[in-house]
Amino acid sequence: MSSSTETHSDLARTAEALRNEFQRRMNTLRRQLDDDFKQATAASEQRVVDLAERLDQGEARVAGIVDAYDEMRRQTDGELRGARQAIARLTGEIHLIEGRLRLEHGVQPVDLDAVATELTKLVAQVRAVEQIRAGMLDERGRGKCEAVLTAYAELKRLGAQSRNRALDASGELARAKAGSRAFRTAAAAYRLHWGQFRSRERDLDREAPGYADADSALRRDAELREAFASQRGADAITDLTAHLRRKVDIAVETHALFPAWFTITELGHRPSATRSAQWRDVATQVVLYRITFRVTHAVLALGDPPAGRYQSERYTAIRAALRELDG
């Protein structure tokens, strides 16, 4: 019995010793793992910091390169622009000297404002159709007038709808028993729709003058468009433009002197080699404008800024086209 008890005690002590040894080793391993994890975390964080610094340095270098490139491009563009302007000035001065020499030898500038006898009828037709076109609505004006008519028609439709619904409610009132639920419902509907009808009638009265003006403007515009089409307006302008373009071409081909009002604009004395087609079109539009609107100013190619909407639009468009030649 005593031997059995001692054996049990020995086993218990051995088990306790093993547990303690296992716990000690586990604690040691846990501490090692914690230390390794902390070291790995610190190394990773340092690596991230190093990479971030390298990226920042790389971005700074790239930004510096981009800034240097932009500055170089700005300088180059400025130098090229200055060179083009200098070349244009020199070219203009050469043409001016050439023109003065030719004037001293009795050569007279070409009269671009003159209208040949065979073109008198065509010019009169173009002037007439341009007067018609000046009275026509532009797209924005037509859109505004059409919007007024559409809104007025919708108001009329809603007013008629409210009136019909009020009449229907009135019929229900006549058929329903006074004081009944149907009677009360019909009465409420009648008050609602009749009130809406009266309100929309007042709106129609208020909008009637605007509707009349918009309707009249659209009718007048339709008449003018029909007149423009019947007089071959577009064809007449195209024909006269072709004649004037040929006149400009002949002046360039024969090295004729252009008048002062022509040469002091962006057109200069001669077309450039790189924009000859654009120069030709703009020059033709300038001459067409002068002849169409009877501009005779000796210095201003397009004359003084006009007051009328349509002519002002033409004036602005040609001025923009002239500026593009200098771009």
Short mmCIF file of C-alpha atoms in Angstrom, two decimals:
data_model
loop_
_atom_site.label_atom_id
_atom_site.label_comp_id
_atom_site.label_asym_id
_atom_site.label_seq_id
_atom_site.Cartn_x
_atom_site.Cartn_y
_atom_site.Cartn_z
CA MET A 1 0.00 0.00 0.00
CA SER A 2 2.81 2.33 1.00
CA SER A 3 4.71 1.45 -2.19
CA SER A 4 1.67 2.34 -4.31
CA THR A 5 1.27 5.70 -2.61
CA GLU A 6 4.94 6.55 -3.18
CA THR A 7 4.69 5.58 -6.82
CA HIS A 8 1.67 7.85 -7.27
CA SER A 9 3.52 10.73 -5.62
CA ASP A 10 6.55 10.19 -7.86
CA LEU A 11 4.32 10.30 -10.94
CA ALA A 12 2.68 13.49 -9.72
CA ARG A 13 6.02 15.15 -9.12
CA THR A 14 7.27 14.05 -12.52
CA ALA A 15 4.14 15.37 -14.23
CA GLU A 16 4.44 18.67 -12.38
CA ALA A 17 8.09 18.93 -13.37
CA LEU A 18 7.21 18.23 -17.01
CA ARG A 19 4.43 20.82 -16.93
CA ASN A 20 6.76 23.40 -15.47
CA GLU A 21 9.44 22.62 -18.04
CA PHE A 22 6.87 22.82 -20.88
CA GLN A 23 5.53 26.13 -19.55
CA ARG A 24 9.04 27.51 -19.25
CA ARG A 25 9.92 26.52 -22.80
CA MET A 26 6.60 27.93 -24.09
CA ASN A 27 7.26 31.22 -22.33
CA THR A 28 10.76 31.32 -23.77
CA LEU A 29 9.43 30.57 -27.29
CA ARG A 30 6.69 33.19 -26.90
CA ARG A 31 9.25 35.82 -25.91
CA GLN A 32 11.43 34.89 -28.87
CA LEU A 33 8.47 35.13 -31.22
CA ASP A 34 7.48 38.50 -29.76
CA ASP A 35 11.03 39.78 -30.18
CA ASP A 36 11.23 38.45 -33.75
CA PHE A 37 7.84 40.04 -34.58
CA LYS A 38 8.89 43.39 -33.14
CA GLN A 39 12.15 43.25 -35.08
CA ALA A 40 10.35 42.32 -38.28
CA THR A 41 7.79 45.11 -37.74
CA ALA A 42 10.50 47.66 -37.09
CA ALA A 43 12.41 46.51 -40.17
CA SER A 44 9.26 46.72 -42.31
CA GLU A 45 8.45 50.19 -41.02
CA GLN A 46 11.97 51.35 -41.71
CA ARG A 47 11.75 49.82 -45.17
CA VAL A 48 8.52 51.70 -45.81
CA VAL A 49 10.12 54.93 -44.62
CA ASP A 50 13.13 54.34 -46.86
CA LEU A 51 10.93 53.56 -49.86
CA ALA A 52 8.78 56.65 -49.19
CA GLU A 53 11.88 58.83 -49.06
CA ARG A 54 13.15 57.32 -52.30
CA LEU A 55 9.78 57.88 -53.94
CA ASP A 56 9.71 61.48 -52.73
CA GLN A 57 13.20 62.02 -54.06
CA GLY A 58 12.21 60.42 -57.38
CA GLU A 59 9.09 62.57 -57.63
CA ALA A 60 11.12 65.66 -56.83
CA ARG A 61 13.60 64.77 -59.60
CA VAL A 62 10.78 64.13 -62.08
CA ALA A 63 9.07 67.38 -61.08
CA GLY A 64 12.34 69.21 -61.59
CA ILE A 65 12.75 67.65 -65.03
CA VAL A 66 9.15 68.55 -65.97
CA ASP A 67 9.63 72.12 -64.76
CA ALA A 68 12.85 72.43 -66.70
CA TYR A 69 11.14 71.03 -69.81
CA ASP A 70 8.21 73.43 -69.41
CA GLU A 71 10.54 76.37 -69.00
CA MET A 72 12.55 75.29 -72.03
CA ARG A 73 9.35 74.91 -74.05
CA ARG A 74 8.13 78.35 -72.97
CA GLN A 75 11.44 79.88 -73.92
CA THR A 76 11.45 78.06 -77.25
CA ASP A 77 7.86 79.04 -77.99
CA GLY A 78 8.65 82.64 -77.10
CA GLU A 79 11.72 82.63 -79.33
CA LEU A 80 9.79 81.05 -82.19
CA ARG A 81 6.95 83.52 -81.76
CA GLY A 82 9.40 86.39 -81.68
CA ALA A 83 11.15 85.03 -84.77
CA ARG A 84 7.84 84.71 -86.63
CA GLN A 85 6.87 88.24 -85.66
CA ALA A 86 10.26 89.56 -86.69
CA ILE A 87 10.01 87.77 -90.03
CA ALA A 88 6.49 89.12 -90.51
CA ARG A 89 7.69 92.66 -89.71
CA LEU A 90 10.62 92.35 -92.07
CA THR A 91 8.37 90.95 -94.77
CA GLY A 92 5.91 93.78 -94.27
CA GLU A 93 8.70 96.36 -94.39
CA ILE A 94 10.06 94.83 -97.58
CA HIS A 95 6.62 94.90 -99.15
CA LEU A 96 6.11 98.46 -97.94
CA ILE A 97 9.40 99.57 -99.48
CA GLU A 98 8.50 97.73 -102.68
CA GLY A 99 5.10 99.44 -102.71
CA ARG A 100 6.59 102.89 -102.23
CA LEU A 101 9.10 102.30 -104.99
CA ARG A 102 6.34 101.17 -107.31
CA LEU A 103 4.19 104.17 -106.36
CA GLU A 104 7.11 106.44 -107.18
CA HIS A 105 7.21 104.81 -110.61
CA GLY A 106 3.54 105.56 -111.15
CA VAL A 107 2.05 102.15 -110.29
CA GLN A 108 -1.39 102.59 -108.71
CA PRO A 109 -2.91 100.21 -106.13
CA VAL A 110 -5.60 97.86 -107.37
CA ASP A 111 -9.10 99.22 -106.73
CA LEU A 112 -10.76 96.34 -104.88
CA ASP A 113 -13.83 98.49 -104.13
CA ALA A 114 -14.62 99.05 -107.80
CA VAL A 115 -17.56 97.11 -109.19
CA ALA A 116 -17.28 96.06 -112.82
CA THR A 117 -20.22 96.94 -115.07
CA GLU A 118 -21.07 93.30 -115.64
CA LEU A 119 -21.29 92.76 -111.87
CA THR A 120 -23.54 95.75 -111.10
CA LYS A 121 -26.73 93.72 -111.25
CA LEU A 122 -25.25 90.89 -109.17
CA VAL A 123 -23.98 93.32 -106.52
CA ALA A 124 -27.41 94.96 -106.32
CA GLN A 125 -28.98 91.53 -105.90
CA VAL A 126 -26.55 90.61 -103.12
CA ARG A 127 -27.20 93.87 -101.30
CA ALA A 128 -30.94 93.27 -101.56
CA VAL A 129 -30.77 89.72 -100.23
CA GLU A 130 -28.40 90.77 -97.45
CA GLN A 131 -30.99 93.37 -96.37
CA ILE A 132 -33.52 90.54 -96.32
CA ARG A 133 -31.20 88.31 -94.34
CA ALA A 134 -30.50 91.13 -91.88
CA GLY A 135 -34.18 91.08 -90.94
CA MET A 136 -34.31 87.32 -90.48
CA LEU A 137 -34.18 85.80 -87.03
CA ASP A 138 -31.05 83.96 -86.02
CA GLU A 139 -31.28 80.48 -84.51
CA ARG A 140 -31.39 81.82 -80.98
CA GLY A 141 -34.16 84.29 -81.83
CA ARG A 142 -36.21 81.64 -83.58
CA GLY A 143 -35.77 79.30 -80.65
CA LYS A 144 -36.98 81.92 -78.17
CA CYS A 145 -40.06 82.74 -80.26
CA GLU A 146 -40.91 79.07 -80.76
CA ALA A 147 -40.54 78.50 -77.02
CA VAL A 148 -43.05 81.32 -76.35
CA LEU A 149 -45.56 79.78 -78.76
CA THR A 150 -45.08 76.31 -77.28
CA ALA A 151 -45.58 77.57 -73.72
CA TYR A 152 -48.70 79.53 -74.73
CA ALA A 153 -50.19 76.52 -76.51
CA GLU A 154 -49.56 74.35 -73.46
CA LEU A 155 -51.23 76.98 -71.25
CA LYS A 156 -54.26 76.96 -73.54
CA ARG A 157 -54.41 73.17 -73.43
CA LEU A 158 -54.28 73.12 -69.64
CA GLY A 159 -56.94 75.83 -69.47
CA ALA A 160 -59.27 73.85 -71.76
CA GLN A 161 -58.58 70.73 -69.72
CA SER A 162 -59.50 72.53 -66.47
CA ARG A 163 -62.67 73.93 -68.06
CA ASN A 164 -63.80 70.49 -69.27
CA ARG A 165 -63.16 68.96 -65.88
CA ALA A 166 -65.11 71.78 -64.21
CA LEU A 167 -68.04 71.13 -66.58
CA ASP A 168 -67.89 67.42 -65.81
CA ALA A 169 -67.96 68.20 -62.08
CA SER A 170 -70.92 70.56 -62.66
CA GLY A 171 -72.81 67.71 -64.32
CA GLU A 172 -72.06 65.46 -61.36
CA LEU A 173 -73.39 68.16 -59.03
CA ALA A 174 -76.64 68.34 -60.98
CA ARG A 175 -77.13 64.56 -60.78
CA ALA A 176 -76.01 64.00 -57.18
CA LYS A 177 -78.28 64.38 -54.15
CA ALA A 178 -77.57 67.52 -52.18
CA GLY A 179 -75.56 66.77 -49.05
CA SER A 180 -74.49 63.33 -50.23
CA ARG A 181 -70.87 62.23 -50.41
CA ALA A 182 -70.97 62.30 -54.24
CA PHE A 183 -72.34 65.84 -54.09
CA ARG A 184 -69.56 66.99 -51.77
CA THR A 185 -66.89 65.32 -53.94
CA ALA A 186 -68.28 66.89 -57.11
CA ALA A 187 -68.46 70.30 -55.43
CA ALA A 188 -64.82 70.10 -54.34
CA ALA A 189 -63.76 69.01 -57.84
CA TYR A 190 -65.76 71.86 -59.39
CA ARG A 191 -64.14 74.46 -57.15
CA LEU A 192 -60.66 73.08 -57.87
CA HIS A 193 -60.95 72.87 -61.65
CA TRP A 194 -62.90 76.09 -62.08
CA GLY A 195 -60.28 77.91 -60.01
CA GLN A 196 -57.52 76.44 -62.18
CA PHE A 197 -59.42 77.46 -65.31
CA ARG A 198 -59.79 81.06 -64.14
CA SER A 199 -56.14 81.22 -63.11
CA ARG A 200 -54.98 79.94 -66.50
CA GLU A 201 -57.27 82.37 -68.28
CA ARG A 202 -55.56 85.19 -66.42
CA ASP A 203 -52.18 83.74 -67.36
CA LEU A 204 -53.26 83.61 -71.00
CA ASP A 205 -54.35 87.24 -70.90
CA ARG A 206 -51.02 88.21 -69.38
CA GLU A 207 -48.99 86.22 -71.93
CA ALA A 208 -51.10 87.22 -74.95
CA PRO A 209 -48.98 90.25 -75.99
CA GLY A 210 -45.78 88.19 -75.88
CA TYR A 211 -47.46 85.42 -77.85
CA ALA A 212 -48.64 87.90 -80.48
CA ASP A 213 -45.16 89.41 -80.81
CA ALA A 214 -43.49 85.99 -81.11
CA ASP A 215 -46.07 84.77 -83.62
CA SER A 216 -45.67 87.93 -85.68
CA ALA A 217 -41.89 87.64 -85.60
CA LEU A 218 -41.96 84.04 -86.78
CA ARG A 219 -44.42 84.85 -89.56
CA ARG A 220 -42.24 87.75 -90.67
CA ASP A 221 -39.16 85.52 -90.52
CA ALA A 222 -40.88 82.90 -92.67
CA GLU A 223 -41.77 85.56 -95.25
CA LEU A 224 -38.20 86.85 -95.32
CA ARG A 225 -36.79 83.34 -95.69
CA GLU A 226 -39.15 82.68 -98.57
CA ALA A 227 -38.11 85.96 -100.20
CA PHE A 228 -34.43 85.10 -99.66
CA ALA A 229 -34.93 81.73 -101.31
CA SER A 230 -37.00 83.14 -104.22
CA GLN A 231 -34.29 85.69 -105.03
CA ARG A 232 -31.54 83.04 -105.07
CA GLY A 233 -29.90 84.73 -102.12
CA ALA A 234 -27.36 82.03 -101.36
CA ASP A 235 -26.51 81.54 -105.04
CA ALA A 236 -26.06 85.29 -105.60
CA ILE A 237 -23.69 85.59 -102.64
CA THR A 238 -21.73 82.54 -103.83
CA ASP A 239 -21.45 83.96 -107.36
CA LEU A 240 -20.25 87.37 -106.18
CA THR A 241 -17.79 85.75 -103.77
CA ALA A 242 -16.31 83.73 -106.65
CA HIS A 243 -15.87 86.89 -108.77
CA LEU A 244 -14.17 88.75 -105.93
CA ARG A 245 -11.93 85.78 -105.10
CA ARG A 246 -10.79 85.78 -108.72
CA LYS A 247 -10.12 89.51 -108.51
CA VAL A 248 -7.92 88.96 -105.45
CA ASP A 249 -6.15 86.07 -107.19
CA ILE A 250 -5.36 88.22 -110.23
CA ALA A 251 -3.98 90.97 -108.00
CA VAL A 252 -1.65 88.45 -106.32
CA GLU A 253 -0.65 86.81 -109.60
CA THR A 254 0.25 90.15 -111.21
CA HIS A 255 2.04 91.41 -108.08
CA ALA A 256 -0.36 94.34 -107.94
CA LEU A 257 -0.25 96.84 -105.10
CA PHE A 258 -3.02 96.43 -102.58
CA PRO A 259 -4.67 99.55 -101.11
CA ALA A 260 -3.68 100.94 -97.72
CA TRP A 261 -6.88 99.77 -95.96
CA PHE A 262 -5.96 96.25 -97.08
CA THR A 263 -2.28 96.15 -96.19
CA ILE A 264 -2.56 97.64 -92.69
CA THR A 265 -4.68 94.69 -91.59
CA GLU A 266 -3.37 91.22 -90.80
CA LEU A 267 -3.61 90.50 -94.54
CA GLY A 268 -0.48 92.57 -95.18
CA HIS A 269 0.93 93.00 -98.67
CA ARG A 270 1.14 89.38 -99.78
CA PRO A 271 -0.18 85.96 -98.62
CA SER A 272 2.17 83.83 -96.57
CA ALA A 273 3.39 80.57 -98.02
CA THR A 274 1.92 78.52 -95.16
CA ARG A 275 -1.55 80.14 -95.06
CA SER A 276 -2.19 81.18 -98.62
CA ALA A 277 -5.60 79.47 -98.88
CA GLN A 278 -6.75 80.92 -95.56
CA TRP A 279 -5.41 84.36 -96.54
CA ARG A 280 -7.27 84.15 -99.86
CA ASP A 281 -10.59 83.33 -98.18
CA VAL A 282 -10.27 86.07 -95.56
CA ALA A 283 -9.22 88.66 -98.14
CA THR A 284 -12.25 87.78 -100.26
CA GLN A 285 -14.57 88.09 -97.24
CA VAL A 286 -13.16 91.53 -96.43
CA VAL A 287 -13.73 92.76 -100.00
CA LEU A 288 -17.20 91.22 -100.07
CA TYR A 289 -18.09 92.96 -96.80
CA ARG A 290 -16.91 96.35 -98.10
CA ILE A 291 -18.88 96.06 -101.34
CA THR A 292 -22.02 94.60 -99.73
CA PHE A 293 -22.26 97.21 -96.98
CA ARG A 294 -20.85 100.08 -99.04
CA VAL A 295 -17.76 100.60 -96.88
CA THR A 296 -15.48 103.25 -98.42
CA HIS A 297 -13.18 104.04 -95.49
CA ALA A 298 -9.63 104.60 -96.74
CA VAL A 299 -7.97 103.27 -93.57
CA LEU A 300 -10.38 100.91 -91.79
CA ALA A 301 -10.91 97.80 -93.90
CA LEU A 302 -14.31 97.09 -92.38
CA GLY A 303 -15.22 100.67 -91.56
CA ASP A 304 -16.55 101.69 -88.17
CA PRO A 305 -18.24 99.01 -86.02
CA PRO A 306 -21.85 98.69 -87.24
CA ALA A 307 -24.96 98.96 -85.07
CA GLY A 308 -27.23 96.36 -86.68
CA ARG A 309 -27.26 92.82 -85.28
CA TYR A 310 -26.65 90.96 -88.53
CA GLN A 311 -23.94 93.28 -89.85
CA SER A 312 -22.31 93.31 -86.41
CA GLU A 313 -22.14 89.52 -86.50
CA ARG A 314 -20.50 89.65 -89.94
CA TYR A 315 -18.09 92.34 -88.74
CA THR A 316 -17.12 90.33 -85.66
CA ALA A 317 -16.66 87.11 -87.63
CA ILE A 318 -14.34 88.74 -90.18
CA ARG A 319 -12.34 90.47 -87.45
CA ALA A 320 -11.87 87.08 -85.78
CA ALA A 321 -10.76 85.54 -89.10
CA LEU A 322 -8.22 88.36 -89.55
CA ARG A 323 -6.80 87.77 -86.07
CA GLU A 324 -6.36 84.07 -86.86
CA LEU A 325 -4.05 85.02 -89.71
CA ASP A 326 -1.75 86.63 -87.15
CA GLY A 327 -1.92 83.68 -84.75
#
